[in-house]
Amino acid sequence: MPETLKLRLIKNAGWLFGAEIISKLLAYGVVVLLSRTLGPEGLGQYSFIFYYVGLLGIFSDLGVGFYFMREVARDREKLVKLLPDVLGFKIVLAVVNFLIIVGITFFLPKPGWMKLLIILAGAEAMLTWVSYIFVRIMYAHEVTKYEAIARTVERFWAFFAGGVVLYLYPSLTPFIITLLAGYVIRELLRIKWGLRFVENIAIRFNPVAWKELLKKSYPFWLIGLFTLIYYRTDMVMLSLLRGDYETGIYRAAYMWIQVAMLVPNVVIPTTLPSMARLWKEDKRTLEVLFRRSFQTLSLLGVAGVVGYYLLAEYGILLVFGENFIPSIPVLKILAFALPFMFLNSLFGSFLNATGKELTFTKITGFTALLNVALNYILILNYGASGAAVATVVSQGTALLLATTKISDEFK
């Protein structure tokens, strides 16, 4: 692997790793403060609001963002050509998606105050969806430090400002409003720093160009859609089928899984632009990069299973307290999904970066539908533990299918 590439990957990984460590610790602190103050039910309501908005954000991108990043990573000259149309399209999609959230929310079997918070979260999400184009620009230029700083600033705000608000007003409404203010700060920083890579900003509302974009980006949208279903369905279905308490129990266990996911969250954004470029320039170096990433994620995933299974009781009781004892067996089950989740992140990024997005779309589509079916059956009968089993089976299935395709590719 060329030395310059190694240094760039190490530098980018360092920024993201530092930001992920700080962000996860502070996010962990926010969840702990909330669970200790409002209990499993409050944690369940908080989780439902943001997972629900995230799940309904299915029309906010249509795969355009990832396609845009890949193309700019391969050829920086395409930034000037693609950005105006991409930005205009993203603005329209954000508004349309917000209106969809508002329309569906009115029919939710939830109290009025929760519906209002969902709408506020959806309004802020419009800015998030648009600002992420500027994150894509930075990643395409293989620069990660600005996104790392933006994430860290938002997490500090959430922990300290959110903590003060929660202490003074132990209620979910002022707490979530405070978090949304932090999100706005993060998005404005993303836009500010992303513009450093753009000489002249322009926005074009050109439906003809959007149609051409969709012809190339729709596989990435389907992947994103299925991934959203994959990772958001369990929390939303738990809330609707079993209530806020069961959702809070599952969320406490799943928080530890999200902490572990900082590993692929650092490795993947760091290596993906390089994969896209090396696919055209140097396939031998790409194979070396992939194999080293595979070995690292495999070892860390197995270590995560052993550690979480043995220390589940200690971790849950220390952090959340005795009210969350039912989360212990849920975490032990979820631990077995870690190696699958680590490697699925790598395999999916490899297939997307190397032009095999349709293959990955089929894999994620099948496993997303499997995940929904398993969640419905298992949640009704086993609650949070059933949702955990559904996650393990779905992730394992996805890895099996992706491994077959990757093996064929290297042959």
Tab-separated table of C-alpha atoms in Angstrom, residues 125-263:
chain	number	residue	atom	x	y	z
A	125	ALA	CA	-34.086	17.000	9.998
A	126	MET	CA	-34.597	19.043	6.809
A	127	LEU	CA	-31.441	20.989	7.645
A	128	THR	CA	-29.608	17.753	8.490
A	129	TRP	CA	-30.519	16.157	5.170
A	130	VAL	CA	-29.287	19.157	3.180
A	131	SER	CA	-26.143	19.758	5.239
A	132	TYR	CA	-24.964	16.189	4.772
A	133	ILE	CA	-24.161	16.994	1.145
A	134	PHE	CA	-21.346	19.150	2.492
A	135	VAL	CA	-20.120	16.234	4.604
A	136	ARG	CA	-20.063	14.169	1.409
A	137	ILE	CA	-17.943	16.855	-0.235
A	138	MET	CA	-15.396	16.738	2.599
A	139	TYR	CA	-15.290	12.935	2.563
A	140	ALA	CA	-14.856	12.915	-1.229
A	141	HIS	CA	-11.755	15.051	-0.697
A	142	GLU	CA	-10.626	12.539	1.950
A	143	VAL	CA	-10.853	15.137	4.726
A	144	THR	CA	-12.621	14.067	7.915
A	145	LYS	CA	-11.439	16.474	10.616
A	146	TYR	CA	-14.205	19.058	10.111
A	147	GLU	CA	-16.975	16.502	10.422
A	148	ALA	CA	-15.222	15.164	13.510
A	149	ILE	CA	-15.237	18.613	15.100
A	150	ALA	CA	-18.889	19.266	14.166
A	151	ARG	CA	-19.999	15.987	15.749
A	152	THR	CA	-18.002	16.674	18.886
A	153	VAL	CA	-19.433	20.180	19.317
A	154	GLU	CA	-22.976	18.823	19.019
A	155	ARG	CA	-22.333	16.057	21.551
A	156	PHE	CA	-20.834	18.489	24.072
A	157	TRP	CA	-23.928	20.650	23.685
A	158	ALA	CA	-26.249	17.666	24.101
A	159	PHE	CA	-24.503	16.471	27.250
A	160	PHE	CA	-23.909	19.728	29.093
A	161	ALA	CA	-26.808	21.901	27.917
A	162	GLY	CA	-29.161	18.913	27.808
A	163	GLY	CA	-28.026	17.778	31.227
A	164	VAL	CA	-28.690	21.207	32.769
A	165	VAL	CA	-32.135	21.400	31.165
A	166	LEU	CA	-32.990	17.885	32.323
A	167	TYR	CA	-31.891	18.736	35.873
A	168	LEU	CA	-33.903	21.965	36.003
A	169	TYR	CA	-36.928	20.663	34.077
A	170	PRO	CA	-37.138	16.835	34.380
A	171	SER	CA	-39.347	16.450	31.333
A	172	LEU	CA	-38.818	15.131	27.818
A	173	THR	CA	-40.095	18.186	25.924
A	174	PRO	CA	-37.501	20.833	26.973
A	175	PHE	CA	-34.759	18.200	26.767
A	176	ILE	CA	-35.522	17.312	23.141
A	177	ILE	CA	-35.838	20.978	22.140
A	178	THR	CA	-32.352	21.530	23.578
A	179	LEU	CA	-30.990	18.574	21.592
A	180	LEU	CA	-32.509	19.930	18.389
A	181	ALA	CA	-30.760	23.273	18.964
A	182	GLY	CA	-27.474	21.370	19.136
A	183	TYR	CA	-28.270	19.633	15.860
A	184	VAL	CA	-28.803	23.016	14.192
A	185	ILE	CA	-25.360	24.150	15.383
A	186	ARG	CA	-23.817	20.962	13.951
A	187	GLU	CA	-25.457	21.391	10.555
A	188	LEU	CA	-24.376	25.027	10.259
A	189	LEU	CA	-20.781	23.999	10.985
A	190	ARG	CA	-20.980	21.266	8.350
A	191	ILE	CA	-22.167	23.751	5.739
A	192	LYS	CA	-19.559	26.354	6.731
A	193	TRP	CA	-16.637	23.915	6.487
A	194	GLY	CA	-17.960	22.067	3.446
A	195	LEU	CA	-18.066	25.336	1.537
A	196	ARG	CA	-14.279	25.550	1.865
A	197	PHE	CA	-14.048	22.960	-0.891
A	198	VAL	CA	-16.465	24.807	-3.192
A	199	GLU	CA	-15.310	27.795	-5.214
A	200	ASN	CA	-18.734	29.031	-6.288
A	201	ILE	CA	-21.940	27.808	-4.678
A	202	ALA	CA	-24.999	27.527	-6.910
A	203	ILE	CA	-28.401	25.851	-6.602
A	204	ARG	CA	-30.251	24.570	-9.652
A	205	PHE	CA	-33.829	23.322	-9.741
A	206	ASN	CA	-33.694	21.244	-12.897
A	207	PRO	CA	-36.069	18.246	-13.019
A	208	VAL	CA	-34.415	16.934	-16.190
A	209	ALA	CA	-31.030	16.760	-14.452
A	210	TRP	CA	-32.664	15.202	-11.372
A	211	LYS	CA	-34.071	12.448	-13.540
A	212	GLU	CA	-30.592	11.673	-14.856
A	213	LEU	CA	-29.229	11.637	-11.314
A	214	LEU	CA	-31.909	9.187	-10.211
A	215	LYS	CA	-31.058	6.783	-13.003
A	216	LYS	CA	-27.602	6.390	-11.464
A	217	SER	CA	-28.388	6.891	-7.779
A	218	TYR	CA	-31.504	4.778	-7.230
A	219	PRO	CA	-29.558	1.630	-6.211
A	220	PHE	CA	-27.952	3.643	-3.406
A	221	TRP	CA	-31.386	4.883	-2.348
A	222	LEU	CA	-32.712	1.342	-2.180
A	223	ILE	CA	-29.691	0.376	-0.093
A	224	GLY	CA	-30.334	3.340	2.191
A	225	LEU	CA	-34.023	2.508	2.399
A	226	PHE	CA	-33.397	-1.104	3.313
A	227	THR	CA	-30.678	-0.068	5.771
A	228	LEU	CA	-33.084	2.318	7.490
A	229	ILE	CA	-35.651	-0.459	7.777
A	230	TYR	CA	-32.871	-2.736	8.968
A	231	TYR	CA	-31.727	-0.511	11.818
A	232	ARG	CA	-34.856	1.470	12.739
A	233	THR	CA	-37.662	-1.067	12.515
A	234	ASP	CA	-37.025	-2.809	15.822
A	235	MET	CA	-37.342	0.325	17.967
A	236	VAL	CA	-40.415	1.645	16.145
A	237	MET	CA	-42.198	-1.722	16.093
A	238	LEU	CA	-41.415	-2.300	19.782
A	239	SER	CA	-43.006	1.028	20.675
A	240	LEU	CA	-46.115	0.399	18.592
A	241	LEU	CA	-46.532	-3.283	19.505
A	242	ARG	CA	-45.310	-3.446	23.110
A	243	GLY	CA	-45.207	0.139	24.424
A	244	ASP	CA	-42.632	2.657	25.647
A	245	TYR	CA	-41.357	0.582	28.604
A	246	GLU	CA	-40.279	-2.358	26.435
A	247	THR	CA	-38.696	0.079	23.979
A	248	GLY	CA	-36.665	1.630	26.795
A	249	ILE	CA	-35.432	-1.793	27.924
A	250	TYR	CA	-34.263	-2.615	24.402
A	251	ARG	CA	-32.746	0.845	23.888
A	252	ALA	CA	-30.587	0.501	27.002
A	253	ALA	CA	-29.098	-2.757	25.694
A	254	TYR	CA	-28.736	-1.447	22.148
A	255	MET	CA	-26.815	1.585	23.378
A	256	TRP	CA	-23.859	-0.692	24.111
A	257	ILE	CA	-24.035	-2.038	20.538
A	258	GLN	CA	-23.954	1.519	19.212
A	259	VAL	CA	-20.885	2.230	21.331
A	260	ALA	CA	-19.125	-0.756	19.734
A	261	MET	CA	-20.133	0.424	16.256
A	262	LEU	CA	-17.702	3.315	16.552
A	263	VAL	CA	-15.145	0.857	15.121
